[in-house]
PDB file of C-alpha atoms in Angstrom:
ATOM      1  CA  HIS A   1      -4.411  34.148  -3.371  1.00  0.00           C
ATOM      2  CA  VAL A   2      -3.752  30.574  -4.476  1.00  0.00           C
ATOM      3  CA  GLN A   3      -4.550  28.867  -7.749  1.00  0.00           C
ATOM      4  CA  LEU A   4      -4.804  25.100  -8.079  1.00  0.00           C
ATOM      5  CA  VAL A   5      -4.448  23.150 -11.294  1.00  0.00           C
ATOM      6  CA  GLU A   6      -5.247  19.465 -11.342  1.00  0.00           C
ATOM      7  CA  SER A   7      -4.371  16.790 -13.833  1.00  0.00           C
ATOM      8  CA  GLY A   8      -4.715  13.051 -14.027  1.00  0.00           C
ATOM      9  CA  ARG A   9      -6.369  10.056 -15.630  1.00  0.00           C
ATOM     10  CA  GLY A  10     -10.042  10.255 -16.543  1.00  0.00           C
ATOM     11  CA  SER A  11     -11.323   6.747 -17.280  1.00  0.00           C
ATOM     12  CA  VAL A  12      -9.792   3.691 -15.669  1.00  0.00           C
ATOM     13  CA  GLN A  13     -10.663   0.064 -15.303  1.00  0.00           C
ATOM     14  CA  VAL A  14     -11.599  -1.591 -12.045  1.00  0.00           C
ATOM     15  CA  GLY A  15      -8.404  -2.350 -10.207  1.00  0.00           C
ATOM     16  CA  GLY A  16      -6.535   0.438 -11.958  1.00  0.00           C
ATOM     17  CA  SER A  17      -3.984   2.726 -10.324  1.00  0.00           C
ATOM     18  CA  PRO A  18      -4.096   6.253 -11.664  1.00  0.00           C
ATOM     19  CA  ARG A  19      -2.386   9.210 -10.124  1.00  0.00           C
ATOM     20  CA  LEU A  20      -3.782  12.705  -9.825  1.00  0.00           C
ATOM     21  CA  SER A  21      -1.577  15.779  -9.573  1.00  0.00           C
ATOM     22  CA  CYS A  22      -2.230  19.237  -8.230  1.00  0.00           C
ATOM     23  CA  VAL A  23       0.009  22.245  -8.581  1.00  0.00           C
ATOM     24  CA  ALA A  24      -0.541  25.206  -6.309  1.00  0.00           C
ATOM     25  CA  SER A  25       0.666  28.649  -7.294  1.00  0.00           C
ATOM     26  CA  GLY A  26       0.461  31.998  -5.629  1.00  0.00           C
ATOM     27  CA  ASP A  27       0.725  32.530  -1.901  1.00  0.00           C
ATOM     28  CA  THR A  28       2.154  29.141  -0.989  1.00  0.00           C
ATOM     29  CA  ILE A  29       4.906  30.152   1.411  1.00  0.00           C
ATOM     30  CA  GLY A  30       5.435  28.236   4.582  1.00  0.00           C
ATOM     31  CA  ARG A  31       3.731  25.206   5.978  1.00  0.00           C
ATOM     32  CA  TYR A  32       0.235  24.569   4.722  1.00  0.00           C
ATOM     33  CA  CYS A  33      -2.189  21.787   4.147  1.00  0.00           C
ATOM     34  CA  MET A  34      -3.378  20.440   0.821  1.00  0.00           C
ATOM     35  CA  GLY A  35      -5.886  17.756   0.205  1.00  0.00           C
ATOM     36  CA  TRP A  36      -8.238  15.932  -2.101  1.00  0.00           C
ATOM     37  CA  PHE A  37     -11.995  15.728  -2.012  1.00  0.00           C
ATOM     38  CA  ARG A  38     -14.380  13.910  -4.260  1.00  0.00           C
ATOM     39  CA  ARG A  39     -18.026  14.043  -5.130  1.00  0.00           C
ATOM     40  CA  ALA A  40     -19.623  10.886  -6.419  1.00  0.00           C
ATOM     41  CA  PRO A  41     -22.862  11.026  -8.416  1.00  0.00           C
ATOM     42  CA  GLY A  42     -25.765  11.545  -6.063  1.00  0.00           C
ATOM     43  CA  LYS A  43     -23.560  11.817  -2.997  1.00  0.00           C
ATOM     44  CA  GLU A  44     -22.174  14.591  -0.872  1.00  0.00           C
ATOM     45  CA  ARG A  45     -18.629  15.794  -1.142  1.00  0.00           C
ATOM     46  CA  GLU A  46     -16.177  13.618   0.752  1.00  0.00           C
ATOM     47  CA  GLY A  47     -12.763  14.499   2.071  1.00  0.00           C
ATOM     48  CA  VAL A  48     -10.423  11.835   0.728  1.00  0.00           C
ATOM     49  CA  ALA A  49      -6.944  12.729   1.926  1.00  0.00           C
ATOM     50  CA  SER A  50      -4.837  15.586   3.167  1.00  0.00           C
ATOM     51  CA  ALA A  51      -1.219  16.300   3.985  1.00  0.00           C
ATOM     52  CA  TYR A  52       0.844  19.155   5.287  1.00  0.00           C
ATOM     53  CA  THR A  53       3.667  20.358   3.102  1.00  0.00           C
ATOM     54  CA  ALA A  54       6.091  19.943   5.960  1.00  0.00           C
ATOM     55  CA  GLY A  55       5.794  16.233   5.344  1.00  0.00           C
ATOM     56  CA  ASP A  56       3.998  15.477   8.562  1.00  0.00           C
ATOM     57  CA  SER A  57       0.464  14.434   9.335  1.00  0.00           C
ATOM     58  CA  THR A  58      -1.493  12.751   6.600  1.00  0.00           C
ATOM     59  CA  TYR A  59      -5.164  11.922   6.886  1.00  0.00           C
ATOM     60  CA  TYR A  60      -7.372   9.584   4.885  1.00  0.00           C
ATOM     61  CA  ALA A  61     -11.027   8.761   4.655  1.00  0.00           C
ATOM     62  CA  ASP A  62     -11.771   5.249   5.862  1.00  0.00           C
ATOM     63  CA  SER A  63     -13.065   4.390   2.391  1.00  0.00           C
ATOM     64  CA  VAL A  64      -9.621   4.870   0.838  1.00  0.00           C
ATOM     65  CA  LYS A  65      -7.205   3.901   3.604  1.00  0.00           C
ATOM     66  CA  GLY A  66      -4.682   1.392   2.359  1.00  0.00           C
ATOM     67  CA  ARG A  67      -5.512   2.159  -1.281  1.00  0.00           C
ATOM     68  CA  PHE A  68      -4.833   5.878  -1.734  1.00  0.00           C
ATOM     69  CA  THR A  69      -1.669   7.756  -0.892  1.00  0.00           C
ATOM     70  CA  ILE A  70      -1.229  11.502  -0.798  1.00  0.00           C
ATOM     71  CA  SER A  71       2.294  12.762  -1.248  1.00  0.00           C
ATOM     72  CA  GLN A  72       4.261  15.866  -1.986  1.00  0.00           C
ATOM     73  CA  ASP A  73       6.739  16.276  -4.792  1.00  0.00           C
ATOM     74  CA  ASN A  74      10.222  16.197  -3.322  1.00  0.00           C
ATOM     75  CA  ALA A  75      11.453  19.028  -5.506  1.00  0.00           C
ATOM     76  CA  ALA A  76       8.327  21.096  -6.074  1.00  0.00           C
ATOM     77  CA  LYS A  77       6.825  21.457  -2.637  1.00  0.00           C
ATOM     78  CA  ASN A  78       3.735  23.080  -4.091  1.00  0.00           C
ATOM     79  CA  THR A  79       2.763  19.916  -5.950  1.00  0.00           C
ATOM     80  CA  VAL A  80       0.795  17.122  -4.361  1.00  0.00           C
ATOM     81  CA  TYR A  81      -0.199  13.794  -5.761  1.00  0.00           C
ATOM     82  CA  LEU A  82      -2.970  11.361  -5.040  1.00  0.00           C
ATOM     83  CA  GLN A  83      -1.932   7.852  -5.949  1.00  0.00           C
ATOM     84  CA  MET A  84      -5.036   5.721  -6.195  1.00  0.00           C
ATOM     85  CA  ASN A  85      -4.708   1.945  -6.243  1.00  0.00           C
ATOM     86  CA  ASN A  86      -7.160  -0.886  -6.697  1.00  0.00           C
ATOM     87  CA  LEU A  87      -9.998   1.352  -7.797  1.00  0.00           C
ATOM     88  CA  ASN A  88     -13.586   0.191  -7.764  1.00  0.00           C
ATOM     89  CA  SER A  89     -16.804   1.689  -9.038  1.00  0.00           C
ATOM     90  CA  GLU A  90     -17.374   3.456  -5.719  1.00  0.00           C
ATOM     91  CA  ASP A  91     -14.348   5.603  -6.471  1.00  0.00           C
ATOM     92  CA  THR A  92     -16.018   7.162  -9.492  1.00  0.00           C
ATOM     93  CA  GLY A  93     -16.520  10.866  -9.090  1.00  0.00           C
ATOM     94  CA  THR A  94     -15.128  14.315  -9.559  1.00  0.00           C
ATOM     95  CA  TYR A  95     -11.938  14.822  -7.611  1.00  0.00           C
ATOM     96  CA  TYR A  96     -11.012  18.249  -6.343  1.00  0.00           C
ATOM     97  CA  CYS A  97      -7.702  19.464  -5.100  1.00  0.00           C
ATOM     98  CA  ALA A  98      -8.038  21.664  -2.031  1.00  0.00           C
ATOM     99  CA  PHE A  99      -5.795  24.235  -0.429  1.00  0.00           C
ATOM    100  CA  ASP A 100      -6.100  24.686   3.319  1.00  0.00           C
ATOM    101  CA  PRO A 101      -8.653  22.018   4.174  1.00  0.00           C
ATOM    102  CA  GLU A 102      -9.281  21.358   7.832  1.00  0.00           C
ATOM    103  CA  ILE A 103      -9.048  18.283   9.954  1.00  0.00           C
ATOM    104  CA  HIS A 104     -11.897  17.636  12.370  1.00  0.00           C
ATOM    105  CA  TYR A 105     -11.558  14.567  14.576  1.00  0.00           C
ATOM    106  CA  GLY A 106      -9.350  12.916  11.969  1.00  0.00           C
ATOM    107  CA  GLU A 107     -11.629  13.697   9.043  1.00  0.00           C
ATOM    108  CA  VAL A 108     -10.716  15.909   6.125  1.00  0.00           C
ATOM    109  CA  VAL A 109     -13.287  18.662   5.768  1.00  0.00           C
ATOM    110  CA  ALA A 110     -13.647  21.934   3.952  1.00  0.00           C
ATOM    111  CA  GLY A 111     -13.066  25.072   5.952  1.00  0.00           C
ATOM    112  CA  PHE A 112     -14.103  28.654   5.505  1.00  0.00           C
ATOM    113  CA  SER A 113     -10.832  29.468   3.769  1.00  0.00           C
ATOM    114  CA  THR A 114     -10.486  26.312   1.696  1.00  0.00           C
ATOM    115  CA  LEU A 115      -9.717  26.969  -1.950  1.00  0.00           C
ATOM    116  CA  TRP A 116     -10.517  24.579  -4.773  1.00  0.00           C
ATOM    117  CA  GLY A 117      -9.182  23.322  -8.035  1.00  0.00           C
ATOM    118  CA  GLN A 118     -11.394  22.982 -11.056  1.00  0.00           C
ATOM    119  CA  GLY A 119     -11.998  19.279 -10.496  1.00  0.00           C
ATOM    120  CA  THR A 120     -11.060  16.288 -12.572  1.00  0.00           C
ATOM    121  CA  GLN A 121     -13.375  13.418 -13.411  1.00  0.00           C
ATOM    122  CA  VAL A 122     -12.378   9.871 -12.571  1.00  0.00           C
ATOM    123  CA  THR A 123     -14.606   7.157 -13.949  1.00  0.00           C
ATOM    124  CA  VAL A 124     -14.020   3.553 -12.955  1.00  0.00           C
ATOM    125  CA  SER A 125     -15.630   0.897 -15.108  1.00  0.00           C
TER     126      SER A 125
END
């Protein structure tokens, strides 16, 4: 079993650059995929970014490409970050860390075995 704990900035100004963190604990041995999803008010959940802990293969939603970067902590391989740059109001939402998301045709999606963090609110104003 895997537990995910997220942290990061809540309210930011337009153009801001907060960073979200997610620490995975539990059964995190080997190569696995972690990612970030978000749910904006009135919208469906969207896969934002994902990366494998081996350091290969990152994926991004078109809406965040060039602005968001997912990365792994060099020392603590079970920690992933989502660096968000140049935020706009469309980026407002609840952001969820995900363990074992899937990649379908280059899109980050939730799978049957995907596990979730508690979510952290990001409000851009």
